[in-house]
Amino acid sequence: MSGTLTNHIFLQFVTGLQLGAIYALIALGLTLVFGTLGLVNFAHGALFMLGAYLAVVIAAKFGFIAAIVGVPIILFIVGLILEKGLIRFFYQRPHTDQILVTFGLAIVVQETLKWIFGANNLPFSLPSWGVGIIKMHEWVPFLEGFVVYPKWRIILIGVSMTTVAALFVLLQFTRFGLIVRAGMRDAEMLRFLGIDINKRFAIVFGLGAMIAGIAGVFGGPVTQVDPEIGMNMLVPSFLVVVIGGMGSLPGAVLASFLLGLALSFTAEYSAIQQIIVYVIAVVVLLVRPRGLMGQKGLMEE
Amino acid sequence: MMNKTYPSFWRANAPVAYFAVIVLTMPFWFPLIGGYPGLDTKILIWAIFAIGFDILLGYMGYLSFGHAAFFGISAYTTGLMLLHYSSEIVPAMLMSVVVTTVAALIIGMLTLRRSGIYFSILTLAFGEMFYSSAVSTLQSWTGGDNGLTGLPTPTLFGSVIKDTDVFYLTAFFAIVAYFTARRIASSPFGLMLRAIKSNQDRLEFTGINVQRYKISGFVVSAIFAAFAGSLMVIYEPYVATEFLHWSTSGKIVIMSVIGGVGTLFGPMIGAAFMLYFENVISVALHEQWLLVLGLIFMAIVIFLPGGFVDGARRVHRKIMGRSAPSGPPAEKGEA
């Protein structure tokens, strides 16, 4: 812990943003699928894991750029196939069935990857342009002395924020977004208007999977790539989604960074750090059972 | 089913008697189908856990993804009692049940404010909270990653219990658990739980304090888990951190669903199937047993939501040649 207090706080803050960036990337896909399709996807962590494993394989064979382009596309297609072949039959079934079938799917994906790649974690080598450090003191005026941060983690923050912004624009300012948002309010009415809402639902699920893929490519080098990672990331992501208010994209982003910062600022007190996330979740839900920015009436039976 | 003539005690409890016969003869027939000594005990422990879980999921309609919390809390309490108080199991079990009940009351009051998916995720979060506390914050008590080791061999009224003694002790609790759960299911309280599952709001309108019944159902379910967790430590005097891990919660969910929720007997069959699969059939499947189990689980959720019990019913109906509509489907909660 070298440097002044300002430097210290600044570094904790950046670390918090970086942690929040991973949570945001994973929670974004979760909450998108939940908010628009009303589906709780326990397999989302497994999709993230699939993205990370694919990224390792593709990056080793064809280079990192190929992984950045390829993995989200592959995951999008995987998402489309899953929706068409499995998920769509569960919109009408009870929520418990949705949780169960996606939980089963998570196990199948996890165990398949374990079978192919073994139980140990895979080494993820960063591309040459992502290795190294950024000299923060050259960019931020109030820092004193020598303050550095890994380059890749800064890239991760950037990617996460860009994805958030892109998704927001897509949903808020395009015709596609309008239809999807209308579909989540009243799918029946859209069918009367002659809009093929089912096709859009499939695309939304594909998008959710694609974001999990982006999280896998950029988050994988930070989190580790092992068969446990899917479930390990799923639990905090769910908490993020619940704290933010289920189905709310801004809520999920807000909650991600809230949790990320809480984790990084308690890092020195590991006893507190281990439970801080749950403490926040409980407090938020006691005060606001619907979450920070949850909409009224959404999925409340 | 609505005839007013009550069956005699013996006829009403005939299934318990059958169950008792099957369980008590287990040491004789179980090795014949490849079970190793001790696996039968483990199956019964998980069966007790599964019965309790079914009261919550099958009857009340609440899918908990954090039930390992109660199994684990009880196991740790038993372990700590054996380690620091005495090797006698009676005080250890009593203490475990008390501690678990208190924990279930608190968690129930917090999580049962929400239903459906919120409940599932909140219970998952609470489960993870206990897990990460056990491996980090409470390390000096729980032994962290290593779990609780060095426990004395448990005793009952001064005499050491092991191997077959543990089996018959567990069998006794399993039979009592099945009997109790059946009584609960057919009681007015059980009816109330089923009413919660089918339509909470309507129940609320009749002036009933639904929340109180939900918490009671949750606590009752946790008490079964407490007995299971305690017996697990008596069976093998060691507390693994895994007992609190989400995978334990997932395991009980898989067992219940495979066997058939809402039937009490189904989840026990599921428990037997899963442990048999994990320990005997897995030899042929090597490391991939969990993958195969995951596929079986998915297939059942998709095609046979009532689990094995529902499957058996359907086959039975086919053979009897009767037409469909008799008997309630196990998992169609919508009213």
XYZ file of C-alpha atoms in Angstrom:
636
model
C 0.000 0.000 0.000
C 2.386 2.660 -1.182
C 1.555 6.226 -2.019
C -0.728 8.709 -0.397
C -4.264 8.250 0.749
C -5.610 9.863 -2.416
C -3.747 7.409 -4.592
C -4.963 4.571 -2.461
C -8.601 5.603 -2.663
C -8.265 6.208 -6.384
C -6.911 2.718 -6.972
C -9.646 1.134 -4.883
C -12.134 3.093 -6.918
C -10.739 1.885 -10.244
C -10.649 -1.675 -8.954
C -14.268 -1.273 -7.915
C -15.161 -0.075 -11.398
C -13.359 -3.027 -12.908
C -15.160 -5.536 -10.678
C -18.405 -3.753 -11.404
C -17.646 -3.927 -15.125
C -17.575 -7.742 -15.094
C -20.730 -7.971 -13.009
C -22.427 -5.464 -15.294
C -21.509 -7.459 -18.397
C -22.899 -10.684 -16.972
C -25.897 -9.135 -15.241
C -26.823 -7.176 -18.367
C -27.610 -10.326 -20.329
C -29.461 -11.812 -17.373
C -31.643 -8.816 -16.793
C -32.284 -8.260 -20.514
C -33.648 -11.775 -20.892
C -35.577 -11.469 -17.667
C -37.008 -8.057 -18.398
C -38.119 -8.816 -21.930
C -38.876 -12.533 -21.913
C -39.743 -12.925 -18.237
C -37.364 -15.845 -18.060
C -34.970 -16.566 -15.205
C -31.925 -17.991 -16.892
C -29.852 -20.056 -14.477
C -27.764 -21.107 -17.471
C -26.489 -17.585 -18.041
C -23.353 -18.214 -16.002
C -22.765 -21.326 -18.077
C -23.038 -19.255 -21.260
C -20.432 -16.869 -19.843
C -18.232 -19.859 -19.120
C -18.759 -21.209 -22.629
C -17.729 -17.798 -23.958
C -14.546 -17.812 -21.877
C -13.574 -21.353 -22.949
C -14.262 -20.611 -26.602
C -12.216 -17.439 -26.285
C -9.223 -19.385 -24.962
C -9.445 -21.942 -27.779
C -10.027 -19.449 -30.582
C -7.415 -17.015 -29.291
C -4.817 -19.796 -29.182
C -5.619 -20.933 -32.731
C -6.507 -17.785 -34.636
C -5.421 -14.923 -32.443
C -7.231 -12.725 -29.985
C -8.978 -10.494 -32.502
C -10.646 -13.582 -33.968
C -11.899 -14.462 -30.481
C -13.264 -10.962 -29.916
C -15.198 -11.110 -33.168
C -16.022 -14.806 -33.219
C -17.099 -15.629 -29.682
C -19.996 -13.146 -29.462
C -21.242 -14.307 -32.876
C -21.034 -17.982 -31.891
C -22.782 -17.279 -28.600
C -25.499 -15.348 -30.431
C -26.136 -18.399 -32.610
C -26.040 -20.698 -29.586
C -28.602 -18.414 -27.948
C -30.878 -18.534 -30.996
C -30.699 -22.330 -31.116
C -31.387 -22.643 -27.388
C -34.365 -20.344 -27.628
C -35.855 -22.132 -30.615
C -35.147 -25.622 -29.338
C -35.792 -25.313 -25.643
C -36.529 -21.993 -23.997
C -39.612 -21.026 -26.014
C -41.511 -24.027 -24.692
C -41.067 -22.707 -21.190
C -42.578 -19.224 -21.474
C -45.967 -20.640 -20.573
C -44.768 -23.027 -17.891
C -44.447 -22.057 -14.177
C -41.369 -20.037 -13.208
C -40.061 -22.908 -11.135
C -39.921 -25.016 -14.315
C -37.955 -22.279 -16.084
C -35.441 -22.181 -13.266
C -35.195 -25.961 -13.212
C -34.654 -26.430 -16.930
C -32.033 -23.676 -17.159
C -30.360 -25.075 -14.046
C -30.223 -28.451 -15.793
C -28.819 -26.780 -18.879
C -26.154 -25.099 -16.749
C -25.055 -28.459 -15.379
C -24.938 -29.989 -18.858
C -22.854 -27.134 -20.300
C -20.543 -27.084 -17.282
C -19.969 -30.838 -17.280
C -19.464 -30.968 -21.042
C -16.766 -28.309 -20.816
C -15.216 -30.132 -17.876
C -15.218 -33.333 -19.912
C -13.491 -31.719 -22.877
C -11.050 -29.435 -21.078
C -10.562 -31.125 -17.716
C -11.198 -29.762 -14.253
C -8.141 -27.505 -14.072
C -8.194 -23.903 -15.076
C -7.048 -22.947 -18.552
C -4.296 -20.409 -19.036
C -5.609 -17.308 -20.791
C -2.833 -15.428 -22.534
C -3.575 -11.795 -23.215
C -2.932 -10.293 -26.649
C 0.251 -8.265 -26.921
C -1.683 -5.008 -27.066
C -3.496 -5.844 -23.817
C -0.424 -6.700 -21.748
C 1.243 -4.189 -19.514
C 0.237 -1.323 -17.346
C -1.214 2.098 -17.735
C 0.617 4.880 -15.958
C -2.346 6.505 -14.274
C -0.347 9.432 -12.874
C 0.192 10.685 -16.422
C -3.552 10.898 -16.988
C -5.081 11.836 -13.667
C -3.821 15.176 -12.330
C -4.327 14.796 -8.587
C -2.343 11.579 -8.248
C 1.105 11.823 -6.706
C 4.087 9.676 -7.563
C 3.917 6.494 -9.560
C 0.413 4.972 -9.903
C -0.177 2.123 -12.322
C -3.013 -0.203 -13.218
C -3.148 -3.245 -15.534
C -4.076 -2.210 -19.054
C -6.409 -5.123 -19.633
C -8.592 -4.174 -16.699
C -9.004 -0.668 -18.054
C -9.972 -2.150 -21.411
C -12.530 -4.295 -19.599
C -14.121 -1.227 -18.025
C -14.285 0.435 -21.456
C -15.807 -2.616 -23.136
C -18.386 -2.993 -20.408
C -19.485 0.630 -20.613
C -19.627 0.492 -24.409
C -21.791 -2.627 -24.300
C -24.120 -1.017 -21.789
C -24.420 2.088 -23.957
C -24.964 0.084 -27.148
C -27.698 -2.015 -25.588
C -29.344 1.080 -24.186
C -29.363 2.752 -27.594
C -30.663 -0.419 -29.245
C -33.577 -0.730 -26.860
C -34.378 2.933 -26.495
C -33.866 4.436 -29.917
C -34.449 1.763 -32.570
C -37.584 0.258 -34.000
C -36.411 -3.155 -32.833
C -36.082 -1.831 -29.291
C -39.504 -0.272 -29.443
C -41.080 -3.555 -30.484
C -39.229 -5.520 -27.836
C -40.217 -3.029 -25.150
C -43.800 -3.119 -26.311
C -43.641 -6.896 -26.383
C -42.666 -7.043 -22.751
C -45.725 -4.970 -21.844
C -48.251 -6.739 -24.055
C -47.085 -9.440 -26.442
C -50.644 -10.324 -27.413
C -51.367 -6.868 -28.758
C -48.261 -6.933 -30.937
C -49.412 -10.189 -32.466
C -52.710 -8.525 -33.345
C -50.744 -5.790 -35.049
C -49.142 -8.413 -37.232
C -45.667 -8.234 -35.738
C -43.731 -11.464 -35.463
C -42.844 -11.102 -31.811
C -41.529 -14.662 -31.504
C -38.696 -13.881 -33.892
C -37.766 -10.841 -31.827
C -37.858 -12.864 -28.624
C -35.403 -15.324 -30.145
C -33.129 -12.436 -31.109
C -33.328 -11.008 -27.576
C -32.278 -14.329 -26.089
C -29.484 -14.467 -28.647
C -28.400 -10.973 -27.616
C -28.362 -12.025 -23.974
C -26.113 -14.954 -24.850
C -23.958 -12.683 -27.004
C -23.346 -10.314 -24.111
C -22.376 -13.341 -22.014
C -19.900 -14.132 -24.793
C -18.437 -10.624 -24.673
C -18.130 -11.019 -20.902
C -16.351 -14.326 -21.468
C -13.766 -12.915 -23.880
C -12.925 -9.820 -21.867
C -13.701 -11.067 -18.364
C -12.156 -14.519 -18.713
C -8.555 -13.295 -18.436
C -9.479 -11.501 -15.210
C -11.721 -14.063 -13.506
C -9.974 -17.341 -14.374
C -11.309 -19.978 -16.706
C -12.315 -23.117 -14.835
C -15.460 -25.259 -14.625
C -16.596 -23.501 -11.460
C -16.556 -20.024 -12.904
C -20.026 -20.124 -14.437
C -21.768 -20.723 -11.147
C -19.328 -18.571 -9.197
C -20.178 -15.576 -11.349
C -23.880 -16.383 -11.569
C -24.615 -15.842 -7.887
C -23.232 -12.286 -7.646
C -24.808 -11.478 -11.021
C -28.189 -12.572 -9.777
C -27.696 -10.438 -6.704
C -26.857 -7.516 -8.956
C -30.037 -8.086 -10.935
C -32.146 -8.385 -7.799
C -30.580 -5.379 -6.075
C -30.939 -3.263 -9.204
C -34.535 -4.330 -9.675
C -35.252 -7.309 -11.877
C -35.566 -6.414 -15.523
C -34.150 -2.935 -15.120
C -31.030 -2.317 -17.228
C -30.007 0.939 -15.501
C -30.670 -0.729 -12.149
C -28.384 -3.626 -13.031
C -25.586 -1.290 -14.065
C -25.988 0.820 -10.938
C -26.015 -2.257 -8.691
C -22.976 -3.757 -10.473
C -20.828 -0.750 -9.740
C -22.253 -0.446 -6.237
C -21.220 -4.026 -5.470
C -17.899 -3.665 -7.267
C -17.005 -0.604 -5.210
C -18.237 -2.206 -1.977
C -16.024 -5.212 -2.670
C -12.929 -3.205 -3.504
C -13.245 -0.840 -0.561
C -13.610 -3.735 1.880
C -10.727 -5.675 0.312
C -8.486 -5.087 3.303
C -11.021 -6.595 5.671
C -11.551 -9.985 4.109
C -13.997 -11.021 6.824
C -16.309 -8.200 5.785
C -15.601 -8.524 2.087
C -16.841 -12.088 1.985
C -20.307 -11.126 3.139
C -20.642 -7.463 2.124
C -22.511 -8.363 -1.075
C -25.137 -10.302 0.828
C -25.443 -7.652 3.487
C -26.128 -5.026 0.812
C -28.625 -7.331 -0.870
C -30.523 -7.919 2.354
C -30.554 -4.247 3.328
C -31.712 -3.088 -0.107
C -34.456 -5.673 -0.238
C -35.664 -4.882 3.237
C -35.949 -1.208 2.385
C -36.989 -1.610 -1.248
C -38.288 -5.140 -1.894
C -38.500 -4.336 -5.596
C -34.834 -3.396 -5.879
C -33.245 -0.017 -6.492
C -34.888 0.693 -9.843
C -37.353 -2.153 -10.194
C -40.555 -1.512 -12.048
C -43.834 -2.102 -10.351
C -45.757 -5.176 -11.306
C -43.045 -6.868 -13.316
C -43.041 -10.583 -12.616
C -44.733 -10.265 -9.263
C -47.227 -12.990 -8.979
C -61.175 -38.686 -2.435
C -63.872 -36.699 -0.667
C -65.688 -39.561 1.069
C -66.269 -38.836 4.726
C -65.352 -42.256 6.073
C -61.960 -42.019 7.679
C -59.722 -45.002 7.115
C -58.394 -46.759 10.175
C -55.016 -45.783 11.559
C -53.438 -48.896 10.086
C -54.885 -48.447 6.624
C -53.972 -44.774 6.570
C -50.415 -45.566 7.472
C -49.958 -48.668 5.359
C -47.442 -46.836 3.109
C -45.351 -46.069 6.187
C -45.390 -49.746 7.101
C -44.289 -50.748 3.591
C -41.635 -48.100 3.739
C -40.424 -49.373 7.108
C -40.136 -52.915 5.769
C -38.174 -51.760 2.728
C -35.869 -49.595 4.825
C -35.234 -52.058 7.630
C -34.389 -54.877 5.226
C -32.072 -52.655 3.243
C -28.806 -54.051 4.668
C -29.838 -57.468 3.280
C -30.883 -56.595 -0.260
C -28.954 -53.434 -0.964
C -25.521 -55.080 -1.395
C -27.086 -57.418 -3.959
C -27.617 -54.525 -6.365
C -24.098 -53.231 -5.966
C -24.479 -50.851 -3.037
C -21.453 -50.651 -0.765
C -21.871 -50.704 3.000
C -22.767 -47.266 4.267
C -24.346 -46.061 1.050
C -27.723 -47.209 2.341
C -27.265 -44.970 5.383
C -26.354 -42.043 3.170
C -29.411 -42.616 0.982
C -31.675 -42.519 4.030
C -30.045 -39.314 5.292
C -30.662 -37.609 1.964
C -34.161 -39.071 1.902
C -34.947 -37.282 5.174
C -33.569 -34.062 3.679
C -35.650 -34.630 0.533
C -38.889 -35.218 2.428
C -38.482 -31.876 4.153
C -37.627 -30.185 0.896
C -40.785 -31.587 -0.635
C -42.924 -29.973 2.041
C -41.548 -26.639 0.876
C -41.395 -27.210 -2.885
C -44.043 -29.836 -3.508
C -46.681 -28.639 -1.065
C -46.038 -24.946 -0.631
C -44.681 -24.355 -4.124
C -41.541 -22.492 -3.022
C -38.338 -23.461 -4.803
C -35.439 -22.862 -2.433
C -31.968 -22.803 -3.901
C -30.327 -22.390 -0.530
C -31.561 -25.332 1.470
C -27.980 -26.467 2.000
C -27.840 -23.650 4.559
C -29.952 -25.668 6.984
C -28.267 -28.963 6.232
C -24.876 -27.320 6.713
C -25.741 -25.215 9.766
C -27.023 -28.323 11.473
C -23.970 -30.341 10.453
C -21.623 -27.672 11.799
C -23.609 -27.385 15.034
C -23.494 -31.139 15.523
C -19.794 -31.160 14.732
C -19.047 -28.346 17.160
C -21.127 -30.004 19.882
C -19.306 -33.316 19.426
C -15.980 -31.524 19.418
C -16.434 -29.132 22.326
C -19.279 -30.441 24.473
C -19.527 -34.215 24.453
C -19.541 -37.107 22.038
C -23.149 -37.827 23.022
C -25.422 -37.401 20.005
C -28.660 -36.552 21.804
C -27.621 -33.078 23.006
C -25.830 -32.499 19.698
C -28.931 -33.288 17.666
C -31.196 -31.247 19.911
C -28.887 -28.269 19.711
C -28.665 -28.607 15.925
C -32.418 -28.579 15.564
C -32.724 -25.532 17.825
C -30.010 -23.575 15.995
C -31.385 -24.511 12.573
C -34.898 -23.543 13.612
C -33.714 -20.112 14.687
C -31.766 -19.672 11.447
C -34.760 -20.811 9.397
C -37.032 -18.373 11.227
C -34.758 -15.463 10.417
C -34.060 -16.468 6.816
C -37.711 -17.324 6.300
C -38.878 -13.955 7.539
C -36.495 -12.212 5.144
C -36.886 -14.374 2.031
C -40.606 -15.136 2.242
C -41.362 -11.474 1.731
C -40.995 -12.341 -1.937
C -42.263 -15.298 -3.914
C -41.404 -17.140 -7.085
C -38.050 -16.438 -8.643
C -37.175 -13.748 -6.112
C -37.482 -16.333 -3.391
C -35.263 -18.779 -5.264
C -32.547 -16.197 -5.824
C -32.728 -14.816 -2.280
C -32.408 -18.275 -0.768
C -29.477 -18.923 -3.095
C -27.871 -15.712 -1.847
C -28.398 -16.639 1.802
C -26.966 -20.076 1.167
C -23.877 -18.536 -0.405
C -23.582 -16.136 2.486
C -23.332 -18.995 4.970
C -20.912 -20.824 2.723
C -18.548 -17.899 2.340
C -18.817 -17.070 6.034
C -17.863 -20.630 6.919
C -14.801 -20.671 4.683
C -13.584 -17.204 5.627
C -15.133 -15.083 8.356
C -15.889 -17.901 10.770
C -12.747 -19.826 9.882
C -11.549 -20.168 13.465
C -14.802 -21.934 14.350
C -15.463 -23.916 11.200
C -11.957 -24.862 10.163
C -12.273 -22.933 6.903
C -11.659 -24.869 3.727
C -10.659 -28.016 5.581
C -13.997 -28.380 7.299
C -14.367 -29.631 10.845
C -11.980 -32.471 11.465
C -10.861 -34.519 14.426
C -14.359 -35.179 15.734
C -14.718 -37.948 18.324
C -16.647 -41.080 17.426
C -20.246 -40.319 18.395
C -21.829 -42.126 21.315
C -25.404 -42.798 22.343
C -25.931 -43.120 26.114
C -22.278 -43.935 26.540
C -21.893 -46.625 23.904
C -20.090 -45.978 20.662
C -22.266 -46.074 17.564
C -20.904 -46.939 14.171
C -21.632 -48.857 10.960
C -24.907 -50.766 11.355
C -25.839 -48.851 14.511
C -25.775 -45.660 12.496
C -27.805 -47.320 9.789
C -30.587 -48.344 12.167
C -30.500 -44.981 13.891
C -30.908 -43.285 10.521
C -33.580 -45.778 9.473
C -35.500 -44.948 12.630
C -35.356 -41.238 11.838
C -36.261 -41.830 8.194
C -39.352 -43.813 9.129
C -40.373 -41.207 11.708
C -39.734 -38.464 9.144
C -41.896 -40.154 6.516
C -44.652 -40.792 9.036
C -44.518 -37.195 10.303
C -44.461 -35.708 6.823
C -47.493 -37.762 5.809
C -49.315 -36.578 8.898
C -48.371 -32.976 8.136
C -49.472 -33.346 4.524
C -52.909 -34.626 5.477
C -53.399 -32.163 8.343
C -55.211 -28.827 8.148
C -51.757 -27.253 8.170
C -50.769 -29.252 5.103
C -53.980 -28.191 3.421
C -53.073 -24.602 4.157
C -49.659 -25.082 2.525
C -51.310 -26.475 -0.586
C -53.696 -23.549 -0.602
C -50.683 -21.230 -0.544
C -49.332 -23.047 -3.573
C -52.516 -22.802 -5.576
C -53.559 -19.262 -4.762
C -52.055 -17.131 -2.035
C -54.081 -14.034 -2.683
C -57.383 -15.818 -2.409
C -56.230 -17.324 0.866
C -55.219 -13.908 2.128
C -58.694 -12.539 1.321
C -60.284 -15.093 3.600
C -58.521 -13.388 6.487
C -55.814 -15.963 7.030
C -52.343 -14.851 8.027
C -50.598 -16.423 5.066
C -47.157 -15.182 6.035
C -47.296 -17.086 9.298
C -48.160 -20.317 7.535
C -45.425 -19.775 4.979
C -42.819 -19.252 7.681
C -44.076 -22.305 9.563
C -43.839 -24.400 6.404
C -40.343 -23.105 5.754
C -39.193 -23.862 9.298
C -40.732 -27.345 9.276
C -38.905 -28.034 6.044
C -35.655 -26.780 7.566
C -36.081 -29.033 10.613
C -36.037 -32.106 8.366
C -32.853 -30.742 6.810
C -31.489 -30.256 10.323
C -31.997 -33.919 11.211
C -30.390 -34.944 7.947
C -27.390 -32.664 8.487
C -26.929 -33.897 12.023
C -27.158 -37.561 11.007
C -24.629 -36.921 8.252
C -22.022 -35.965 10.858
C -22.953 -38.923 13.042
C -22.577 -41.170 9.985
C -19.165 -39.797 9.201
C -17.647 -37.668 11.990
C -16.455 -34.906 9.702
C -18.083 -31.688 8.481
C -17.250 -30.767 4.883
C -17.635 -27.182 3.693
C -19.452 -28.758 0.764
C -22.465 -29.261 3.038
C -23.080 -25.504 2.836
C -22.162 -25.121 -0.827
C -24.783 -24.318 -3.452
C -24.081 -27.669 -5.085
C -25.697 -29.340 -2.057
C -28.763 -27.162 -2.551
C -28.719 -28.067 -6.234
C -28.434 -31.731 -5.388
C -31.564 -31.719 -3.249
C -33.424 -29.859 -6.003
C -32.354 -32.426 -8.596
C -33.311 -35.348 -6.358
C -36.754 -33.963 -5.625
C -37.556 -33.133 -9.211
C -36.272 -36.416 -10.624
C -38.293 -38.383 -8.085
C -41.413 -36.283 -8.334
C -42.277 -33.300 -6.171
C -45.434 -33.119 -4.126
C -45.508 -36.819 -3.369
C -43.134 -37.163 -0.378
C -42.212 -40.608 -1.614
C -40.935 -39.302 -4.948
C -38.102 -37.154 -3.573
C -36.914 -40.121 -1.513
C -36.809 -42.246 -4.634
C -34.964 -39.366 -6.276
C -32.456 -39.329 -3.412
C -31.920 -43.068 -3.722
C -31.596 -42.820 -7.490
C -29.119 -39.967 -7.405
C -26.843 -41.480 -4.768
C -27.005 -44.871 -6.443
C -26.172 -43.164 -9.706
C -23.362 -41.116 -8.168
C -21.745 -44.043 -6.377
C -22.542 -47.202 -8.332
C -23.486 -46.407 -11.918
C -20.852 -43.657 -12.086
C -18.179 -46.361 -12.190
C -19.246 -47.103 -15.756
C -19.590 -43.445 -16.694
C -16.314 -42.242 -15.175
C -16.140 -38.492 -14.696
C -19.141 -37.889 -16.902
C -21.770 -39.178 -14.496
C -22.887 -35.676 -13.596
C -23.284 -34.812 -17.271
C -25.532 -37.827 -17.783
C -27.451 -36.964 -14.640
C -27.865 -33.387 -15.884
C -29.306 -34.698 -19.132
C -31.691 -37.022 -17.280
C -32.717 -34.106 -15.079
C -33.398 -31.884 -18.083
C -35.334 -34.607 -19.854
C -37.535 -35.054 -16.801
C -38.176 -31.326 -16.407
C -39.090 -31.086 -20.098
C -41.096 -34.225 -20.684
C -42.160 -35.510 -17.285
C -42.574 -32.667 -14.789
C -44.068 -35.080 -12.264
C -40.855 -37.094 -12.059
C -40.497 -40.843 -11.664
C -43.623 -41.128 -9.565
C -45.712 -39.477 -12.244
C -44.042 -41.686 -14.852
C -44.902 -44.780 -12.865
C -48.489 -43.558 -12.526
C -48.760 -43.022 -16.265
C -47.371 -46.459 -17.022
C -49.702 -47.974 -14.462
C -52.673 -46.195 -16.020
C -51.659 -47.383 -19.485
C -51.455 -50.974 -18.315
C -54.748 -50.761 -16.467
C -56.274 -49.326 -19.627
C -58.044 -46.597 -17.756
C -58.569 -43.258 -19.481
C -56.572 -40.274 -18.397
C -58.228 -37.715 -16.125
C -58.031 -39.444 -12.714
C -55.493 -38.352 -10.145
C -54.072 -34.870 -9.777
C -50.986 -34.046 -11.824
C -48.088 -33.471 -9.498
C -46.729 -30.136 -10.655
C -49.291 -27.804 -12.155
C -49.528 -25.047 -9.629
C -51.653 -22.632 -11.653
C -55.145 -22.133 -10.359
